[in-house]
Coordinates of C-alpha atoms and ligand atoms in Angstrom, one line a residue:
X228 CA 27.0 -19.6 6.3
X229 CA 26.7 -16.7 4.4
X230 CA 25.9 -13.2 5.8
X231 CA 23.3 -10.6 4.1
X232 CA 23.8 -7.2 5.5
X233 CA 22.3 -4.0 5.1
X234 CA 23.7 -0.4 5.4
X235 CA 24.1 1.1 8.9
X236 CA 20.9 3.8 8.5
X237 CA 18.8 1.3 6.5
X238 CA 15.5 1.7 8.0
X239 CA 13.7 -1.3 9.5
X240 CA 10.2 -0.7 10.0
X241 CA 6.6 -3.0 9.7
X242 CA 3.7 -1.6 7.9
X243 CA -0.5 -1.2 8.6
X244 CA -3.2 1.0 7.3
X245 CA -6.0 2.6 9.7
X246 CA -9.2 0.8 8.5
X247 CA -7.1 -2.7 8.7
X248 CA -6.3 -2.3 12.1
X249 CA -7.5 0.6 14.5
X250 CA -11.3 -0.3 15.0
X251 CA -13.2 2.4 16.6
X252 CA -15.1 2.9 13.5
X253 CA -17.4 5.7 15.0
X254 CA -15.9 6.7 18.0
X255 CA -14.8 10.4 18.8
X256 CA -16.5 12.4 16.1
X257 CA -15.2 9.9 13.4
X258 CA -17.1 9.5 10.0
X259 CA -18.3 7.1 8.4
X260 CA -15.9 5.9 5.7
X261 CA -16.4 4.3 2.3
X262 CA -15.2 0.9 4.1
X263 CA -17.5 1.4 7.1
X264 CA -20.2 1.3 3.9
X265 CA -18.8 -1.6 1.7
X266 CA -18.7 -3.9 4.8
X267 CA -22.2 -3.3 6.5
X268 CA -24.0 -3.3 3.5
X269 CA -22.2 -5.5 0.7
X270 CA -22.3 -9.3 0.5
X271 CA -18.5 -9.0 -0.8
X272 CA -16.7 -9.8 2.2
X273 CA -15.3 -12.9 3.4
X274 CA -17.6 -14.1 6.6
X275 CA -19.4 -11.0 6.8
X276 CA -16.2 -9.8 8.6
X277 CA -15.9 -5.7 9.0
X278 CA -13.2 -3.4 10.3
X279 CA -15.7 -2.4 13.1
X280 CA -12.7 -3.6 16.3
X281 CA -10.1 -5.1 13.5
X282 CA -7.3 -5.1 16.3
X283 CA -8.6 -2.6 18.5
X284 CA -5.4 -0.6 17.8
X285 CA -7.2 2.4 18.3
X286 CA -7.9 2.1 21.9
X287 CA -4.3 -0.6 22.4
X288 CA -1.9 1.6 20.1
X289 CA -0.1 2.2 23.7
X290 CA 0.9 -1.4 24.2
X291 CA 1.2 -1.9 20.2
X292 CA 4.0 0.8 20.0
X293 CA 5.5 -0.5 23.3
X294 CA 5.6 -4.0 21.7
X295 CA 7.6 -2.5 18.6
X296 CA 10.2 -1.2 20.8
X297 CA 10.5 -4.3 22.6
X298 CA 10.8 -5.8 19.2
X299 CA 13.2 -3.3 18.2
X300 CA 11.5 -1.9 15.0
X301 CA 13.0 1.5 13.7
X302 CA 10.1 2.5 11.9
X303 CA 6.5 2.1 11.5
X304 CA 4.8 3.1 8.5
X305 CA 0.8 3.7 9.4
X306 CA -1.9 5.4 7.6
X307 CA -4.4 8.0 9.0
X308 CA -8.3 8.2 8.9
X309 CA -9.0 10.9 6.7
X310 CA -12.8 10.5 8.1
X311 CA -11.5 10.5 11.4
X312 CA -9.8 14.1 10.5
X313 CA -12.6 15.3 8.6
X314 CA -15.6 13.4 9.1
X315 CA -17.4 14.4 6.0
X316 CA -14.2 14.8 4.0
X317 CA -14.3 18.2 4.2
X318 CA -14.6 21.5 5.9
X319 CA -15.4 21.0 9.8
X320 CA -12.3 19.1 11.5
X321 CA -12.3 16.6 14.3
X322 CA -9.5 17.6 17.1
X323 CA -10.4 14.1 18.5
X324 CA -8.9 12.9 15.5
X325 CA -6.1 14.6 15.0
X326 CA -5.6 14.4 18.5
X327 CA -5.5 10.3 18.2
X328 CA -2.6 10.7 15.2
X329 CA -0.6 13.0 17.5
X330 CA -0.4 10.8 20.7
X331 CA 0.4 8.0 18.3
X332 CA 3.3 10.0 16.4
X333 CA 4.7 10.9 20.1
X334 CA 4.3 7.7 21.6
X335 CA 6.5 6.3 18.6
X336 CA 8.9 9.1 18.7
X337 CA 9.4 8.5 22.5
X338 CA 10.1 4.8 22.0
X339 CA 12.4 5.9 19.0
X340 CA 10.7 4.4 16.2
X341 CA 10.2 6.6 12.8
X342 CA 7.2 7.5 11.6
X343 CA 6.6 7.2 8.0
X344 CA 2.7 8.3 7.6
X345 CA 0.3 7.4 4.7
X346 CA -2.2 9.6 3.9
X347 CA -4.7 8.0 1.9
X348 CA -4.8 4.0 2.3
X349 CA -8.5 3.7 1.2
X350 CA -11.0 4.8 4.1
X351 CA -12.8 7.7 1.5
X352 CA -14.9 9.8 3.7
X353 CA -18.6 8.4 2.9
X354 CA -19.9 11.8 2.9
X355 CA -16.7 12.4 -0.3
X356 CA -18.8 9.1 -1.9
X357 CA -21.7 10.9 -2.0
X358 CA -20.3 13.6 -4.3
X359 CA -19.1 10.6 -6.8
X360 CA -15.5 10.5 -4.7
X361 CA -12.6 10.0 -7.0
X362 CA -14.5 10.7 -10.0
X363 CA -15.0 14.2 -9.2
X364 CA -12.4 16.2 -10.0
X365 CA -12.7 18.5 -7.2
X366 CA -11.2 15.4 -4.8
X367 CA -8.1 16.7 -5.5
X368 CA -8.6 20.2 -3.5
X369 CA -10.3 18.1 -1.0
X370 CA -7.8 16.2 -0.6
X371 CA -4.9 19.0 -1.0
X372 CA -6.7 20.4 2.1
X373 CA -6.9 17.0 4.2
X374 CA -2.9 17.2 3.8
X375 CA -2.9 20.4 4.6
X376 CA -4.8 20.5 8.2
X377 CA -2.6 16.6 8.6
X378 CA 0.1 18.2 7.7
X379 CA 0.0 21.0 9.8
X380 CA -1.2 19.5 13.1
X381 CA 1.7 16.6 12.4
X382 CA 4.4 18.1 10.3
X383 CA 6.8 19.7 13.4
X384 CA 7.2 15.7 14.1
X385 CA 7.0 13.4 11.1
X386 CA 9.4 13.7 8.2
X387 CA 8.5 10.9 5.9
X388 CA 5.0 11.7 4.0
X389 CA 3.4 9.7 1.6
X390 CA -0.1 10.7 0.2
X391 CA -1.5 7.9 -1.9
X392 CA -1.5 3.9 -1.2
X393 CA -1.2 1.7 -4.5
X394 CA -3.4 3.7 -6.9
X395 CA -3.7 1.2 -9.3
X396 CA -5.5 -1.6 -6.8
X397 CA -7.8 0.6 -5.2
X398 CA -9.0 2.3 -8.8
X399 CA -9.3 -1.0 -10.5
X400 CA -10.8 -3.0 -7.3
X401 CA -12.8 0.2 -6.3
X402 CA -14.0 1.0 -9.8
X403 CA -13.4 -1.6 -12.6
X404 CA -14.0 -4.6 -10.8
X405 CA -16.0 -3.8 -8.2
X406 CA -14.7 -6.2 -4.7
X407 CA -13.6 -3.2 -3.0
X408 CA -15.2 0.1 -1.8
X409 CA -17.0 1.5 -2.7
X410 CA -18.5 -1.6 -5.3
X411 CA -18.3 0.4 -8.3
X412 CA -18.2 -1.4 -12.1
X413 CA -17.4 1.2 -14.0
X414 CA -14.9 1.2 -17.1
X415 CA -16.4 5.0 -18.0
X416 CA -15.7 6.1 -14.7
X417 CA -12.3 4.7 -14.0
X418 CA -10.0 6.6 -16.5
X419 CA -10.6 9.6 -14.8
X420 CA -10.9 8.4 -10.9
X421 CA -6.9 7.6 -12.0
X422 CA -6.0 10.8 -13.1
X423 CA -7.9 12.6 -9.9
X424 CA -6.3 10.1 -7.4
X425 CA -3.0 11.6 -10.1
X426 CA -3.9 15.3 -9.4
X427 CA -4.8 14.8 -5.8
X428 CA -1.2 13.1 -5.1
X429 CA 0.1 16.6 -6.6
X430 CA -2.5 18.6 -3.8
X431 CA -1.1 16.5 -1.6
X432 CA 2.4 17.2 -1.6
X433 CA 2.6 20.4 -2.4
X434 CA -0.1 20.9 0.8
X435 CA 2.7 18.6 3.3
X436 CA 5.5 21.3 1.5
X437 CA 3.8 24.3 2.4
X438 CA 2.9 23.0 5.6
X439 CA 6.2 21.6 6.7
X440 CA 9.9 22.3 5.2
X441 CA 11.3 19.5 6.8
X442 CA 8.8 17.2 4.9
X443 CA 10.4 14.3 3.0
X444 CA 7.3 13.6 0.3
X445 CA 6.5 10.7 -1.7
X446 CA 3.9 8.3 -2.6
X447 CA 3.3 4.6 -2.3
X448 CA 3.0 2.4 -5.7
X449 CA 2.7 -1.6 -6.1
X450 CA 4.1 -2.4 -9.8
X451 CA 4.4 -5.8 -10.2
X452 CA 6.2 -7.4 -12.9
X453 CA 4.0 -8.3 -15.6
X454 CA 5.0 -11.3 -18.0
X455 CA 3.2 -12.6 -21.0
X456 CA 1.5 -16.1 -20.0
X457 CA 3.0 -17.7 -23.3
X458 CA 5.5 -16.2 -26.0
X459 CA 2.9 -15.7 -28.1
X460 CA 3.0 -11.8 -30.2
X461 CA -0.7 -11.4 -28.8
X462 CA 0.2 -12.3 -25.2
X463 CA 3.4 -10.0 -25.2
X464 CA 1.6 -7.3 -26.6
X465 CA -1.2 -7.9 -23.6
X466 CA 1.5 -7.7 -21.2
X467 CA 2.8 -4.4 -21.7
X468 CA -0.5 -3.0 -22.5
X469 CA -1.3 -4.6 -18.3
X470 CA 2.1 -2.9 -17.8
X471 CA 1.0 0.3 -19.3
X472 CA -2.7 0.2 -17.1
X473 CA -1.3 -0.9 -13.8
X474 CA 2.0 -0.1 -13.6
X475 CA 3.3 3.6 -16.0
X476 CA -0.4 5.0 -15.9
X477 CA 0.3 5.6 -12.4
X478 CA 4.3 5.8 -11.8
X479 CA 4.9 7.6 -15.3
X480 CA 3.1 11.2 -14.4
X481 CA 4.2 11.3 -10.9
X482 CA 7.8 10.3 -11.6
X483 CA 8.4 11.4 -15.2
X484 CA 5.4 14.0 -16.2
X485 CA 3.7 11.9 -18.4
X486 CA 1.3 9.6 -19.4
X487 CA 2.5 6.4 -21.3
X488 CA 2.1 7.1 -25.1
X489 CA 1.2 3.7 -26.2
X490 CA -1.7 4.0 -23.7
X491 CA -3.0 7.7 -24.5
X492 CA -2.9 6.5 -27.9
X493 CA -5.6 2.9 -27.2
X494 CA -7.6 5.2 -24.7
X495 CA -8.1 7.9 -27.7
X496 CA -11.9 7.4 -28.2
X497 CA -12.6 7.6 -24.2
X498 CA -12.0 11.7 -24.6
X499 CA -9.8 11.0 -21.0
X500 CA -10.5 14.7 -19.0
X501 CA -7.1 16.0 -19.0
X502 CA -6.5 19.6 -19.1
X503 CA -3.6 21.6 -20.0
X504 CA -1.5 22.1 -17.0
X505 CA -2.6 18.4 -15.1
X506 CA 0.8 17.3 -16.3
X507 CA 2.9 19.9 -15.2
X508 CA 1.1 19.7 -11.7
X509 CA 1.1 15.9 -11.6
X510 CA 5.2 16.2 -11.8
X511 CA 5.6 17.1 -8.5
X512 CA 9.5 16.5 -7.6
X513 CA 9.7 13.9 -5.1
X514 CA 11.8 12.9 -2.0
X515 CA 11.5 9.3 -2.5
X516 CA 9.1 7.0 -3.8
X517 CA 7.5 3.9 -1.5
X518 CA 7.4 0.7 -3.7
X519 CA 4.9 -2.6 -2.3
X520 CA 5.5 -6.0 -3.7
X521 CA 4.4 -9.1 -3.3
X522 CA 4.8 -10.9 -6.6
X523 CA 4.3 -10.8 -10.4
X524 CA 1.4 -11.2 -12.6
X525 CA 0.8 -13.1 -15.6
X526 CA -1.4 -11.6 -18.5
X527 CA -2.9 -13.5 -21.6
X528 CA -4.4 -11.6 -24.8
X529 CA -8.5 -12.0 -24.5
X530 CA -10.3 -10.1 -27.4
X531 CA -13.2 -9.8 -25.8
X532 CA -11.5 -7.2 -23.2
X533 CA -12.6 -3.8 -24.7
X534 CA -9.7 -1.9 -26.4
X535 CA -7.1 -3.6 -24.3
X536 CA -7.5 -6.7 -24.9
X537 CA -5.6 -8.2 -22.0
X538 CA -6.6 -9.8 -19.1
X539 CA -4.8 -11.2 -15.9
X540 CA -4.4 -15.1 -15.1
X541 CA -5.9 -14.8 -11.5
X542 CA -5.5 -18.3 -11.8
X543 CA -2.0 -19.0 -13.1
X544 CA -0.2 -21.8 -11.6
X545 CA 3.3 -23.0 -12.4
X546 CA 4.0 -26.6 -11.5
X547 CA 7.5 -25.8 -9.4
X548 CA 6.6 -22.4 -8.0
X549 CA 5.1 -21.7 -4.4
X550 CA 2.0 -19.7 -3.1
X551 CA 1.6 -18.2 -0.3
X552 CA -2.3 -18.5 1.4
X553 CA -3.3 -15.2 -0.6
X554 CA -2.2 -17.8 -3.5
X555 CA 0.5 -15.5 -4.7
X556 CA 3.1 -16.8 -6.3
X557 CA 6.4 -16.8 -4.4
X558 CA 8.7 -14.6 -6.6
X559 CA 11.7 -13.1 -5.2
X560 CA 13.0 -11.3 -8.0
X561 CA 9.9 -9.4 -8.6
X562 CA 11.0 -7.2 -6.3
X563 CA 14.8 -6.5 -7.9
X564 CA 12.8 -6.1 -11.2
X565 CA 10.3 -3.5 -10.0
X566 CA 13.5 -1.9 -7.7
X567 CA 15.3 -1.9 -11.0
X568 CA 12.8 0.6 -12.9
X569 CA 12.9 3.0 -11.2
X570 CA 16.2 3.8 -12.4
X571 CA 16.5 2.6 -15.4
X572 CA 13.4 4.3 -16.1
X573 CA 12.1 6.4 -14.0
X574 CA 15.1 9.1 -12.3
X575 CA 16.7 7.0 -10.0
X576 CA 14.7 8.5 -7.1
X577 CA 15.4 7.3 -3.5
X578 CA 13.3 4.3 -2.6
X579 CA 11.9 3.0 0.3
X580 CA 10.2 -0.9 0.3
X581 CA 6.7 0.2 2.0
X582 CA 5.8 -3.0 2.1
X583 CA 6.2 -6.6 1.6
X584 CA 5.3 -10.0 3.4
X585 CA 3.2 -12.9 2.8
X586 CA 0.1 -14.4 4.4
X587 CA 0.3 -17.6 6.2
X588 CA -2.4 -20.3 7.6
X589 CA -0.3 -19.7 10.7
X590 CA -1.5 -21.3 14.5
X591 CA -0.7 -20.8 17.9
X592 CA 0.9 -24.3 19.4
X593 CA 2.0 -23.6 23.3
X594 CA 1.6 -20.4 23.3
X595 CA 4.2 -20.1 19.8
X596 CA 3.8 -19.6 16.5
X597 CA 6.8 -21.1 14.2
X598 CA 6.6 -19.2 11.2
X599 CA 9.0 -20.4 9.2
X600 CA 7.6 -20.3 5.9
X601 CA 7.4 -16.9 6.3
X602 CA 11.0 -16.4 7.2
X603 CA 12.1 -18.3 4.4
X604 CA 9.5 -16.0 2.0
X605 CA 11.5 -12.6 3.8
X606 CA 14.8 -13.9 3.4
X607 CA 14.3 -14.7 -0.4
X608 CA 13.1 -10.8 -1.2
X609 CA 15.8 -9.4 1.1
X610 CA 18.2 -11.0 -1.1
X611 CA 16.9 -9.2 -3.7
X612 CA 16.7 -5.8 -2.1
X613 CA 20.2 -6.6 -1.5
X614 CA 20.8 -7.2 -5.1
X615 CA 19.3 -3.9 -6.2
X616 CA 21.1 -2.2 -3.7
X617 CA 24.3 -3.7 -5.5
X618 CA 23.3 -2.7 -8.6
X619 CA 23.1 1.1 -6.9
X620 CA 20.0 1.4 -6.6
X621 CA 19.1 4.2 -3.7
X622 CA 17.0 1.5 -1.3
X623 CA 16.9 3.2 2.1
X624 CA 14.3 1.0 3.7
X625 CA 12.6 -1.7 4.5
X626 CA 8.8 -1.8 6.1
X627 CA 7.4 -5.7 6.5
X628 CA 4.1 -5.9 5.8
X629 CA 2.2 -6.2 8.6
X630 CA 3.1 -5.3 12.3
X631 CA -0.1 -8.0 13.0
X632 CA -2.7 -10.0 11.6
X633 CA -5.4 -7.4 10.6
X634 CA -8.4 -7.3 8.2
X635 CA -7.4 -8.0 4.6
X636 CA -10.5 -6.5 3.0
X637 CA -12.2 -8.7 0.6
X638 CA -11.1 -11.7 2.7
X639 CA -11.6 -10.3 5.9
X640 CA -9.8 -11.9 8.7
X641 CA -9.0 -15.3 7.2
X642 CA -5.7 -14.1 6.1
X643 CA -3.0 -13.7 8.4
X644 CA 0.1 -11.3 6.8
X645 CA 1.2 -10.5 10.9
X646 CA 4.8 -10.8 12.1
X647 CA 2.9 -10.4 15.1
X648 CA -0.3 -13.1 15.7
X649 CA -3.7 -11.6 17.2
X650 CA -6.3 -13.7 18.7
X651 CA -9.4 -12.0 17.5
X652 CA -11.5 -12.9 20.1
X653 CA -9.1 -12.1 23.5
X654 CA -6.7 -9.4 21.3
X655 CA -4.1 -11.1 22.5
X656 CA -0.7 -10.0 20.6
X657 CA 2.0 -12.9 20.6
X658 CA 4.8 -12.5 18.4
X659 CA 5.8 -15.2 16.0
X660 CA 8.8 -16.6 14.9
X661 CA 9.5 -14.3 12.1
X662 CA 9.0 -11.4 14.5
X663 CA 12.0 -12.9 16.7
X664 CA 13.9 -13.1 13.6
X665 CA 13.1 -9.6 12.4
X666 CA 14.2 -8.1 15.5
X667 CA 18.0 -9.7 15.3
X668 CA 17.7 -8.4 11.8
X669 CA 16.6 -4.8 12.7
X670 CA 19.3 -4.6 15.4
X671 CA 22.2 -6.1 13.8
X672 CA 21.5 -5.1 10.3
X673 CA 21.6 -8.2 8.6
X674 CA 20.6 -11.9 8.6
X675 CA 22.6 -15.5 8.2
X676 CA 21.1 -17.6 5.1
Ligands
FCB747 C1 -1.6 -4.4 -0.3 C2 -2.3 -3.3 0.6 C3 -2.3 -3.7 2.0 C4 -2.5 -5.2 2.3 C5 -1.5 -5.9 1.4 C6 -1.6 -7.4 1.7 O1 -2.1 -4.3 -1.6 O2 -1.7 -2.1 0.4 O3 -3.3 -2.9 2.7 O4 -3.8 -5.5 2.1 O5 -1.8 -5.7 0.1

């Protein structure tokens, strides 16, 4: 058998995001958020389902934190409410709130488990929506404050900060396409929503700095590998124009202080609202970055896609490959290949895997679930983190997406990405398989093939 190990002070950890799992969705002074909008009033969610319990975490994060010691997790990666700090997104702040984030940071710390904390995974204060949200450019000093009163009330306890959570997806799904919060369809409006979300990761950071000197400060981005659905000139060109949109639009400014030139060049005529000096504050230096992946993307060349003339095979199937229930492809590598960027080009910064996992039609049989496919699924993209980290590149952890089976927005609760199984209708946490197998790998540091 061959043995895949892992440094000594790798960092094992699971992931989750506050409107996914903690419920309570107007208790304590809490506002509402953009998601507590987009699920009671849009048709876009799978079953109706909304984040009003989820998984109860925030009355249960007692027993959810004493589970992950039991299970022997290192870290935990969570996200906080900014409605629940600020319930209209600015000016008056909820001590309820804060005080929620703080019993959850010590509970953690007393079961020895690192917090790594998200700042902004996708709960936009409604009250923030109202003032347009992240087209407004002013977002960015709202959200530099946020950080600031977060940082403050949390910073003498948690080192590892990150502000934003996947630009890219909750632009384009927010604001291009329209299937998440808050709904919009908006190509106008989405050029500059990405270079506020770009401006108010710079608040942020400097705000956690200020705040806390023993901050370690990055910020979470999915960039999946994008390939060309055929060889075809038109369909490579397509997929580094996708490339350019999804993946350097967002990594290139925070990592490198730029925007990508081939893009600047096909958004010309949309007069993007970048002023002299974004740059320079965009290029915050980092600590580390947070990189999510699940899989890669195929793109084919469509002319009637307004100046970029690309689109993405949602569909794409390739005979030998296998999907997970999300119907992502299961892709291994995808995760060396995006690992690799980042140094060869993007400064080599230290990287932590935020998150990565796989949904499952998984079932409770006795009182177990077996779980195996998503083992299997693990073990394949550990290889590759293992690979990366052969190749030198500075991987210092690993978070599993998710701790539990949560809601996964659009589709609700009908897609289960838990190491951990809850019954929606008793709470009831049982750990599966995987989360048995994750344990022996976060105690002993590595895993038998
Ligand atoms: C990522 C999100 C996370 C979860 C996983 C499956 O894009 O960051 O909240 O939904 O996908």
């Amino acid at each position: 058998m061959t043995r895949v190990s892992f440094p000594d002070d790798f960092l094992w950890g699971t992931a989750a995001a506050s409107y996914q799992i903690e419920g309570a969705w107007d208790e304590d002074g809490k506002g509402e958020s953009i998601w507590d909008r987009f699920t009671h009033t849009s048709s876009k969610i799978k079953h109706g389902d909304t984040g009003d319990v989820a998984c109860d975490h925030y009355h249960r994060f007692q027993e959810d934190v004493a589970l992950m010691r039991e299970l022997k997790f290192k870290a935990y990666r969570f996200s906080i409410s900014w409605p629940r700090i600020m319930p209209q997104g600015k000016g008056k702040v909820n001590q309820k709130g804060l005080d929620f984030y703080s019993r959850l940071v010590d509970a953690l710390l007393d079961s020895g488990i690192t917090p790594l904390v998200t700042l902004y995974h996708w709960d936009l204060p409604q009250a923030l929506q109202e003032k347009d949200g992240w087209a407004n450019r002013d977002i960015a000093r709202w959200f530099g404050d946020y950080a600031s009163i977060t940082a403050r009330h949390l910073g003498n306890r948690v080192k590892l900060w990150t502000t934003m959570n996947e630009p890219q997806i909750f632009s384009t799904l927010g604001y291009l396409i329209g299937e998440h919060a808050p709904g919009i369809i908006d190509p106008l409006k989405y050029f500059p929503v990405s270079h506020h979300i770009n401006l108010a990761h710079a608040e942020g950071v400097v705000a956690i700095r200020a705040e806390s000197s023993t901050a370690q400060v990055g910020t979470v981005l999915q960039l999946p590998p994008i390939y060309p659905r055929t060889d075809s000139e038109q369909d490579q060109r397509a997929a580094r124009i996708m490339d350019g949109l999804l993946n350097r639009w967002y990594a290139e400014p925070v990592l490198i202080g730029s925007y990508p030139e081939d893009m600047l060049e096909i958004l010309k005529p949309l007069n993007l609202p970048i002023e002299e000096g974004d740059l320079e504050r965009i290029h915050q230096p980092l600590d580390f970055v947070g990189l999510n992946c699940y899989t890669r993307i195929f793109v084919h060349h469509d002319k009637n896609v307004p100046m970029l003339e690309a689109m993405i095979d949602l569909e794409h199937r390739l005979p030998d490959a296998r999907y997970t229930a999300m119907g992502w492809e299961i892709y291994p590598p995808a995760l060396y290949e995006s690992l690799m960027r980042f140094k060869n080009e993007w400064g080599d910064p230290p990287v932590y895997v935020t998150e990565n996992g796989a949904a499952f039609d998984d079932e409770v049989v006795n009182g177990e679930v077996d779980d195996q496919p998503r083992i299997d699924y693990l073990k394949g993209y550990l290889r590759e983190v293992r690979r990366a980290l052969d190749e030198g590149i500075k991987v210092k952890g690993y978070f599993l997406w998710s701790f539990m089976d949560n809601f996964e927005w659009a589709f609700g609760y009908t897609k289960r990405f838990g190491i951990v199984h809850i019954d929606l209708n008793t709470q009831k946490r049982t750990p599966k398989k995987s989360a048995l197998w994750y344990r022996e790998l976060s105690e002993n540091g590595g895993f038998e093939l």
